[in-house]
Short mmCIF file of C-alpha atoms and ligand atoms in Angstrom, two decimals:
data_model
loop_
_atom_site.label_atom_id
_atom_site.label_comp_id
_atom_site.label_asym_id
_atom_site.label_seq_id
_atom_site.Cartn_x
_atom_site.Cartn_y
_atom_site.Cartn_z
CA MET A 1 -45.00 54.23 135.64
CA LEU A 2 -42.68 54.33 138.56
CA TYR A 3 -40.26 57.18 139.08
CA GLN A 4 -36.91 57.01 141.20
CA SER A 5 -35.94 59.33 143.95
CA LYS A 6 -32.93 60.33 144.43
CA ILE A 7 -31.17 62.51 147.20
CA ALA A 8 -30.54 65.90 145.75
CA GLY A 9 -28.95 67.68 148.92
CA LEU A 10 -28.20 67.00 152.40
CA GLY A 11 -27.57 68.94 155.20
CA TYR A 12 -26.54 68.84 159.13
CA TYR A 13 -26.72 71.02 162.40
CA VAL A 14 -25.21 70.55 165.51
CA PRO A 15 -25.52 72.98 169.06
CA GLU A 16 -22.33 74.50 169.81
CA ASN A 17 -21.90 73.41 173.18
CA VAL A 18 -19.78 70.50 173.09
CA VAL A 19 -20.21 68.23 176.30
CA THR A 20 -17.17 66.16 176.97
CA ASN A 21 -16.46 62.70 178.81
CA GLU A 22 -14.69 64.85 181.34
CA ASP A 23 -17.47 67.57 181.45
CA LEU A 24 -20.08 64.15 182.24
CA SER A 25 -17.58 62.74 185.09
CA LYS A 26 -18.27 65.85 186.89
CA LEU A 27 -22.00 65.44 186.87
CA MET A 28 -22.10 61.57 187.39
CA ASP A 29 -19.99 58.51 188.49
CA THR A 30 -18.36 57.74 185.23
CA ASN A 31 -14.94 58.53 183.08
CA ASP A 32 -13.74 58.68 179.82
CA GLU A 33 -11.87 55.58 179.76
CA TRP A 34 -15.31 53.51 180.67
CA ILE A 35 -17.14 55.53 177.92
CA THR A 36 -14.29 55.14 175.30
CA GLU A 37 -13.88 51.48 175.85
CA ARG A 38 -17.68 50.62 175.97
CA THR A 39 -19.05 52.95 172.74
CA GLY A 40 -16.01 54.96 171.26
CA ILE A 41 -17.64 58.02 172.22
CA LYS A 42 -15.28 60.94 173.40
CA GLU A 43 -17.81 64.08 172.99
CA ARG A 44 -21.22 64.70 172.27
CA ARG A 45 -23.40 68.29 171.25
CA HIS A 46 -25.93 69.29 174.10
CA ILE A 47 -28.42 72.25 173.62
CA LYS A 48 -27.65 74.75 176.15
CA GLU A 49 -30.46 76.86 177.59
CA GLY A 50 -30.82 80.14 176.21
CA ASP A 51 -29.11 78.82 172.80
CA GLY A 52 -32.60 78.75 170.91
CA ASN A 53 -32.46 75.53 169.76
CA SER A 54 -35.17 72.93 169.86
CA THR A 55 -35.46 69.30 167.75
CA ALA A 56 -38.22 71.54 165.19
CA ILE A 57 -35.41 74.53 165.32
CA MET A 58 -32.42 72.44 164.91
CA GLY A 59 -34.42 70.52 162.34
CA VAL A 60 -34.89 73.44 160.25
CA LYS A 61 -31.30 74.79 160.03
CA ALA A 62 -30.53 71.23 158.89
CA ALA A 63 -33.23 71.57 155.94
CA LYS A 64 -31.92 75.13 154.96
CA ILE A 65 -28.96 73.75 154.13
CA ALA A 66 -29.94 70.44 152.45
CA LEU A 67 -32.48 72.92 150.43
CA GLU A 68 -29.73 75.25 149.07
CA ARG A 69 -27.75 72.71 148.39
CA ALA A 70 -30.41 71.12 146.24
CA ASN A 71 -31.00 74.34 144.79
CA ILE A 72 -35.01 73.48 145.32
CA ASP A 73 -37.16 76.54 146.66
CA LYS A 74 -39.03 75.75 149.76
CA ASP A 75 -42.58 76.36 147.89
CA ASP A 76 -41.40 73.49 145.53
CA ILE A 77 -41.43 71.05 148.77
CA ASP A 78 -44.54 68.72 148.17
CA LEU A 79 -44.31 66.96 151.53
CA ILE A 80 -42.27 66.94 154.88
CA VAL A 81 -41.74 63.86 156.65
CA PHE A 82 -39.95 64.30 160.45
CA ALA A 83 -38.28 61.59 162.06
CA THR A 84 -37.56 61.58 165.58
CA LEU A 85 -37.98 60.22 169.37
CA SER A 86 -37.58 63.91 171.03
CA PRO A 87 -40.24 66.50 169.62
CA ASP A 88 -40.81 69.45 170.92
CA TYR A 89 -44.40 69.06 171.75
CA TYR A 90 -46.24 65.91 172.63
CA PHE A 91 -48.76 67.10 169.80
CA PRO A 92 -48.53 68.50 167.40
CA GLY A 93 -45.56 66.81 165.53
CA CYS A 94 -42.45 68.86 164.40
CA GLY A 95 -43.24 68.15 160.75
CA VAL A 96 -45.96 71.06 161.01
CA GLN A 97 -43.55 73.70 163.19
CA VAL A 98 -41.08 73.01 160.04
CA GLN A 99 -43.74 74.21 157.39
CA GLU A 100 -44.78 77.36 159.71
CA MET A 101 -40.69 78.13 160.22
CA LEU A 102 -39.86 77.62 156.58
CA ASP A 103 -42.75 79.70 155.64
CA ILE A 104 -43.75 76.90 153.41
CA LYS A 105 -47.50 77.71 151.95
CA THR A 106 -49.17 74.50 152.92
CA CYS A 107 -47.90 71.03 152.30
CA PRO A 108 -48.46 67.68 154.04
CA ALA A 109 -46.36 67.43 157.17
CA LEU A 110 -45.75 63.76 158.64
CA ASP A 111 -43.89 62.87 161.56
CA VAL A 112 -42.22 59.26 161.96
CA ARG A 113 -42.03 57.79 165.17
CA ASN A 114 -38.99 54.85 164.73
CA GLN A 115 -36.09 56.21 166.87
CA CYS A 116 -32.79 55.03 165.19
CA SER A 117 -34.62 53.56 162.36
CA GLY A 118 -36.50 56.93 161.99
CA PHE A 119 -34.50 58.61 159.12
CA ILE A 120 -34.68 55.22 156.67
CA TYR A 121 -38.20 54.74 157.70
CA GLY A 122 -38.82 58.09 156.70
CA LEU A 123 -36.70 57.73 153.48
CA SER A 124 -38.71 54.97 152.48
CA VAL A 125 -41.82 57.13 153.03
CA ALA A 126 -40.50 59.65 150.91
CA ASP A 127 -39.21 57.15 148.09
CA GLN A 128 -42.50 55.56 147.58
CA PHE A 129 -44.48 58.88 147.34
CA ILE A 130 -41.77 59.76 144.44
CA LYS A 131 -41.87 56.54 143.06
CA THR A 132 -45.85 56.62 142.74
CA GLY A 133 -45.58 60.08 140.91
CA MET A 134 -48.05 61.87 143.98
CA TYR A 135 -44.94 63.92 144.88
CA LYS A 136 -41.72 65.24 143.41
CA ASN A 137 -39.79 67.05 146.18
CA VAL A 138 -39.79 65.40 149.73
CA LEU A 139 -38.24 66.97 152.90
CA LEU A 140 -36.67 64.91 155.29
CA ILE A 141 -35.27 65.82 158.27
CA GLY A 142 -33.80 63.53 161.74
CA SER A 143 -33.61 65.72 164.55
CA GLU A 144 -32.95 65.10 168.33
CA ASN A 145 -33.21 66.89 171.49
CA HIS A 146 -32.06 64.05 173.78
CA SER A 147 -30.04 66.06 176.48
CA GLY A 148 -33.56 67.76 177.08
CA GLY A 149 -34.83 64.45 178.83
CA LEU A 150 -31.73 62.23 180.18
CA ASP A 151 -31.09 61.46 183.87
CA MET A 152 -27.75 63.23 184.00
CA THR A 153 -27.13 61.76 187.50
CA THR A 154 -25.48 58.42 188.04
CA ARG A 155 -28.55 56.44 188.42
CA GLY A 156 -28.75 57.32 184.66
CA ARG A 157 -25.24 56.86 183.63
CA GLY A 158 -25.64 53.92 181.30
CA VAL A 159 -28.01 56.02 179.37
CA SER A 160 -27.17 59.39 179.21
CA VAL A 161 -23.54 58.93 178.43
CA ILE A 162 -24.26 57.70 174.73
CA PHE A 163 -26.93 60.13 173.40
CA GLY A 164 -26.26 63.97 171.60
CA ASP A 165 -28.69 66.34 170.22
CA GLY A 166 -28.30 67.45 166.55
CA ALA A 167 -30.21 67.11 163.19
CA GLY A 168 -29.67 66.33 159.38
CA ALA A 169 -31.83 66.78 156.47
CA ALA A 170 -32.32 65.49 153.01
CA VAL A 171 -34.31 66.58 149.77
CA LEU A 172 -35.50 64.24 147.84
CA THR A 173 -36.15 64.55 144.22
CA ARG A 174 -37.48 62.61 141.04
CA SER A 175 -34.60 61.19 139.60
CA ASN A 176 -33.80 62.12 135.66
CA HIS A 177 -30.86 59.65 135.41
CA ASN A 178 -32.03 56.01 134.70
CA GLY A 179 -30.60 54.19 137.75
CA GLN A 180 -29.29 57.20 139.68
CA GLY A 181 -31.10 57.22 143.40
CA ILE A 182 -32.58 55.03 145.83
CA LEU A 183 -32.57 51.51 144.44
CA SER A 184 -34.17 49.87 147.43
CA THR A 185 -35.35 50.39 151.43
CA HIS A 186 -36.06 47.37 153.66
CA LEU A 187 -38.25 48.06 156.71
CA HIS A 188 -38.90 45.65 159.88
CA SER A 189 -39.99 45.97 163.83
CA GLU A 190 -40.69 43.06 166.25
CA GLY A 191 -42.66 44.93 168.98
CA LYS A 192 -41.98 42.03 171.49
CA HIS A 193 -39.03 44.01 172.30
CA ALA A 194 -40.79 47.40 172.94
CA LEU A 195 -39.76 48.01 176.54
CA GLU A 196 -35.86 46.88 176.33
CA LEU A 197 -35.52 50.25 174.84
CA ALA A 198 -38.40 52.89 175.66
CA LEU A 199 -39.42 55.98 177.60
CA LYS A 200 -42.27 55.02 179.29
CA GLY A 201 -43.66 58.47 180.86
CA PRO A 202 -44.92 60.83 180.38
CA SER A 203 -47.67 59.46 178.44
CA THR A 204 -51.40 58.68 178.26
CA MET A 205 -50.72 55.62 180.72
CA HIS A 206 -48.26 57.22 183.31
CA TRP A 207 -48.80 60.90 184.03
CA VAL A 208 -46.55 62.90 185.46
CA PRO A 209 -48.32 64.09 188.98
CA GLU A 210 -49.61 60.85 189.50
CA LEU A 211 -46.09 59.39 188.85
CA ILE A 212 -44.28 62.04 191.13
CA GLU A 213 -47.15 61.09 193.89
CA GLU A 214 -46.28 57.38 193.58
CA ASN A 215 -42.71 57.65 193.44
CA PRO A 216 -41.57 60.64 195.52
CA GLN A 217 -37.76 59.79 194.91
CA GLU A 218 -37.19 57.29 192.68
CA ASP A 219 -38.25 54.79 189.83
CA ILE A 220 -39.74 57.63 187.79
CA PRO A 221 -40.00 56.18 184.55
CA TYR A 222 -39.89 59.36 182.62
CA PHE A 223 -35.90 58.47 181.72
CA PRO A 224 -35.24 56.55 178.68
CA TYR A 225 -34.73 52.61 179.81
CA MET A 226 -32.30 50.55 178.00
CA ASN A 227 -31.24 46.84 178.56
CA GLY A 228 -27.76 47.68 177.02
CA GLN A 229 -26.50 44.31 176.77
CA TYR A 230 -29.32 42.59 175.10
CA VAL A 231 -30.02 45.84 172.53
CA PHE A 232 -26.42 45.45 171.64
CA LYS A 233 -27.09 41.78 170.71
CA ASN A 234 -30.19 42.22 168.79
CA ALA A 235 -28.22 45.17 167.24
CA VAL A 236 -25.57 43.24 165.52
CA LYS A 237 -27.71 40.40 164.59
CA ARG A 238 -30.49 42.69 162.96
CA PHE A 239 -28.04 45.18 161.21
CA SER A 240 -25.91 42.06 159.69
CA GLU A 241 -29.73 40.64 158.24
CA VAL A 242 -30.53 43.85 156.75
CA ILE A 243 -27.32 45.16 155.05
CA ILE A 244 -27.75 41.55 153.33
CA GLU A 245 -31.01 41.76 152.44
CA GLY A 246 -30.52 44.97 150.96
CA LEU A 247 -27.68 43.81 148.94
CA GLN A 248 -29.40 40.76 147.75
CA GLU A 249 -32.20 42.57 146.67
CA ASN A 250 -30.35 44.62 144.05
CA GLY A 251 -27.34 41.95 143.05
CA LEU A 252 -24.88 43.06 144.83
CA GLU A 253 -22.31 41.60 147.00
CA VAL A 254 -20.44 42.91 150.21
CA ALA A 255 -17.55 44.04 147.94
CA ASP A 256 -19.56 46.37 146.00
CA ILE A 257 -20.27 48.38 148.97
CA ASP A 258 -18.15 51.92 148.66
CA MET A 259 -19.76 53.53 151.58
CA LEU A 260 -21.50 51.82 154.45
CA ILE A 261 -23.21 54.44 156.73
CA PRO A 262 -24.77 52.59 159.84
CA HIS A 263 -26.85 54.56 162.50
CA GLN A 264 -24.07 55.82 165.21
CA ALA A 265 -25.57 53.57 168.01
CA ASN A 266 -22.13 52.69 169.48
CA LEU A 267 -18.75 52.50 167.74
CA ARG A 268 -18.35 48.76 168.77
CA ILE A 269 -21.54 47.79 167.52
CA SER A 270 -19.96 49.57 163.83
CA GLN A 271 -17.00 47.81 164.29
CA PHE A 272 -18.37 44.21 164.54
CA ILE A 273 -20.40 44.56 161.39
CA GLN A 274 -17.12 45.98 159.61
CA GLN A 275 -15.22 43.01 160.91
CA LYS A 276 -17.85 40.43 159.97
CA PHE A 277 -18.21 41.78 156.42
CA LYS A 278 -14.46 42.19 156.16
CA LEU A 279 -14.98 45.88 155.06
CA LYS A 280 -12.03 48.23 154.48
CA ASP A 281 -11.56 51.50 156.81
CA GLU A 282 -12.74 53.33 154.00
CA GLN A 283 -15.90 51.44 153.51
CA VAL A 284 -17.60 52.15 156.58
CA PHE A 285 -18.15 56.04 157.86
CA ASN A 286 -18.09 56.40 161.61
CA ASN A 287 -18.73 60.01 163.38
CA ILE A 288 -20.20 58.67 166.64
CA GLN A 289 -16.80 59.92 168.56
CA LYS A 290 -17.66 63.31 168.02
CA TYR A 291 -21.69 63.51 168.34
CA GLY A 292 -22.56 60.60 170.24
CA ASN A 293 -25.79 58.54 169.55
CA THR A 294 -28.21 61.17 167.98
CA THR A 295 -31.07 58.69 167.06
CA ALA A 296 -32.87 59.63 164.23
CA ALA A 297 -30.40 62.37 162.89
CA SER A 298 -27.26 60.14 163.10
CA ILE A 299 -27.44 58.81 159.33
CA PRO A 300 -28.34 62.06 157.80
CA ILE A 301 -25.55 63.67 159.92
CA ALA A 302 -22.71 61.08 158.74
CA LEU A 303 -24.19 60.75 155.29
CA THR A 304 -23.57 64.54 155.08
CA GLU A 305 -20.08 64.59 156.72
CA ALA A 306 -19.30 61.65 154.28
CA TRP A 307 -20.30 63.52 150.99
CA GLU A 308 -18.95 66.95 152.55
CA GLN A 309 -15.67 65.00 152.89
CA GLY A 310 -15.61 63.95 149.25
CA LYS A 311 -16.16 60.20 150.33
CA ILE A 312 -19.12 59.86 148.40
CA LYS A 313 -19.27 60.09 144.67
CA ASP A 314 -21.72 59.52 141.56
CA GLY A 315 -22.13 56.29 140.89
CA ASP A 316 -21.05 55.14 144.40
CA LYS A 317 -23.21 52.05 146.04
CA ILE A 318 -24.34 53.42 149.46
CA VAL A 319 -25.90 51.38 152.07
CA LEU A 320 -27.50 52.71 155.25
CA ALA A 321 -28.61 50.56 158.01
CA ALA A 322 -29.99 51.10 161.37
CA PHE A 323 -31.22 49.66 164.38
CA GLY A 324 -32.99 50.69 167.54
CA SER A 325 -35.90 50.84 170.04
CA GLY A 326 -39.03 49.48 168.86
CA PHE A 327 -37.47 46.91 167.92
CA THR A 328 -37.13 48.63 164.28
CA TRP A 329 -34.57 48.17 161.70
CA ALA A 330 -34.05 49.18 158.31
CA SER A 331 -31.54 49.26 155.60
CA ALA A 332 -31.13 51.41 152.21
CA VAL A 333 -29.31 51.08 149.06
CA ILE A 334 -28.37 54.01 147.10
CA ASN A 335 -26.80 54.16 143.59
CA TRP A 336 -25.26 57.72 144.24
N1 ACO B 401 -19.77 54.94 183.81
C1 ACO B 401 -19.24 54.22 184.52
N2 ACO B 401 -19.70 52.71 184.23
C2 ACO B 401 -20.92 52.54 183.93
C3 ACO B 401 -21.72 53.74 183.37
C4 ACO B 401 -20.62 54.83 182.90
N3 ACO B 401 -21.55 55.86 182.23
N4 ACO B 401 -22.85 52.68 182.97
C5 ACO B 401 -22.87 51.74 183.24
N5 ACO B 401 -21.63 51.23 184.57
C6 ACO B 401 -21.32 50.62 185.26
C7 ACO B 401 -22.50 49.75 185.62
O1 ACO B 401 -23.23 49.83 186.49
C8 ACO B 401 -22.24 48.47 185.49
O2 ACO B 401 -21.74 48.04 186.98
P1 ACO B 401 -21.60 46.93 187.87
O3 ACO B 401 -20.82 45.82 187.35
O4 ACO B 401 -21.08 47.42 189.06
O5 ACO B 401 -22.86 46.53 187.86
C9 ACO B 401 -20.97 48.17 184.68
O6 ACO B 401 -20.32 49.44 184.34
C10 ACO B 401 -21.33 47.31 183.10
O7 ACO B 401 -22.38 47.68 182.84
P2 ACO B 401 -23.18 47.54 181.68
O8 ACO B 401 -24.43 47.59 181.31
O9 ACO B 401 -23.26 45.59 181.61
O10 ACO B 401 -22.17 47.10 180.76
P3 ACO B 401 -22.09 47.15 179.08
O11 ACO B 401 -20.32 46.54 178.76
O12 ACO B 401 -23.29 46.38 178.52
O13 ACO B 401 -22.01 48.68 178.14
C11 ACO B 401 -23.68 49.74 176.87
C12 ACO B 401 -23.07 49.48 178.55
C13 ACO B 401 -22.36 50.92 176.31
C14 ACO B 401 -24.84 50.68 177.07
C15 ACO B 401 -23.56 48.56 175.87
O14 ACO B 401 -24.56 47.58 176.57
C16 ACO B 401 -24.23 49.07 175.00
O15 ACO B 401 -23.68 50.00 174.01
N6 ACO B 401 -25.50 48.71 174.30
C17 ACO B 401 -26.02 48.74 173.04
C18 ACO B 401 -26.66 50.12 173.03
C19 ACO B 401 -27.32 50.56 171.70
O16 ACO B 401 -26.48 50.43 170.79
N7 ACO B 401 -28.26 51.29 171.59
C20 ACO B 401 -28.52 51.80 170.33
C21 ACO B 401 -29.71 51.73 170.27
S1 ACO B 401 -30.34 53.33 171.03
C22 ACO B 401 -31.75 53.30 170.48
O17 ACO B 401 -31.96 53.04 169.40
C23 ACO B 401 -32.45 54.79 170.57
#
């Protein structure tokens, strides 16, 4: 017998430190007009030295809210899934840090490395474990500390202005009501584009001391690289495909979508999808204007905000969709 999973609680946390486009223009050759026109972003949050945050710590803050709202005791969590591209340590992963910080006795902890698609990949993993009956309650976190690894000089402006820090969490549990919960998830990757959006070092192939020796001043590949226009073109194509795939799997049409929560990559991408599918403003949720692109955290932050604002109600058909580095892309269809 297959069970069904549902989201029982949501939470998010963003650092207090607001960094506006104006603030960035003091660090690099950029301006509010360029950033707003190209991305829709007005401000983002950055961890500040001394504020006590890290990827795992922000994840724990979001998780505590999600657990409380789910009314599920931490010791009833059967599995932790942590999605991030910016872990505190090269190893071990953030999942085990969360287990320790939440003081959960022992449980499996799994880190997911699928960048902007990380939360939906994690949701799918959680869903499969609940479906088979192996686990009943799964804590899923997406969290990113981008600001710790961005090139905040003019050299890095094409990437650095886009990304922000934050965390979102969901507690998934076995659904008691027939039909309420995750209806389907759809995951894809195409590794031939891996280096079009990547952080190549430090890594086992690019060791920092060696890099600094080889490249004393410039081109040190330990800042993210993004082929922006190439990513944009692929993103709009794959977002569209994977949304349609999710709808078709469930016999739904675009008009049946109560709320589309796209990964907050770039407001222009969301607007392109909205126009293509002729969705009304109230059918699409965006908050990239306030937080920038928070990668694996963007969907759970947006989902939580939409829920907090009363924009998601029982029985609504919610579509999550993401595209990012890998390339990876994914969608999930939820009967809320
Ligand atoms: N401020 C001012 N000027 C800038 C900035 C900046 N922050 N960044 C780049 N420029 C300049 C460039 O140097 C270039 O100048 P030039 O014409 O003199 O050479 C000019 O602006 C145009 O640069 P482009 O890179 O061609 O600008 P584009 O219109 O492509 O916009 C952007 C860049 C916003 C990054 C866009 O390509 C984009 O959104 N791509 C998709 C990114 C995305 O969605 N990523 C999501 C996935 S993220 C993930 O998965 C981890």
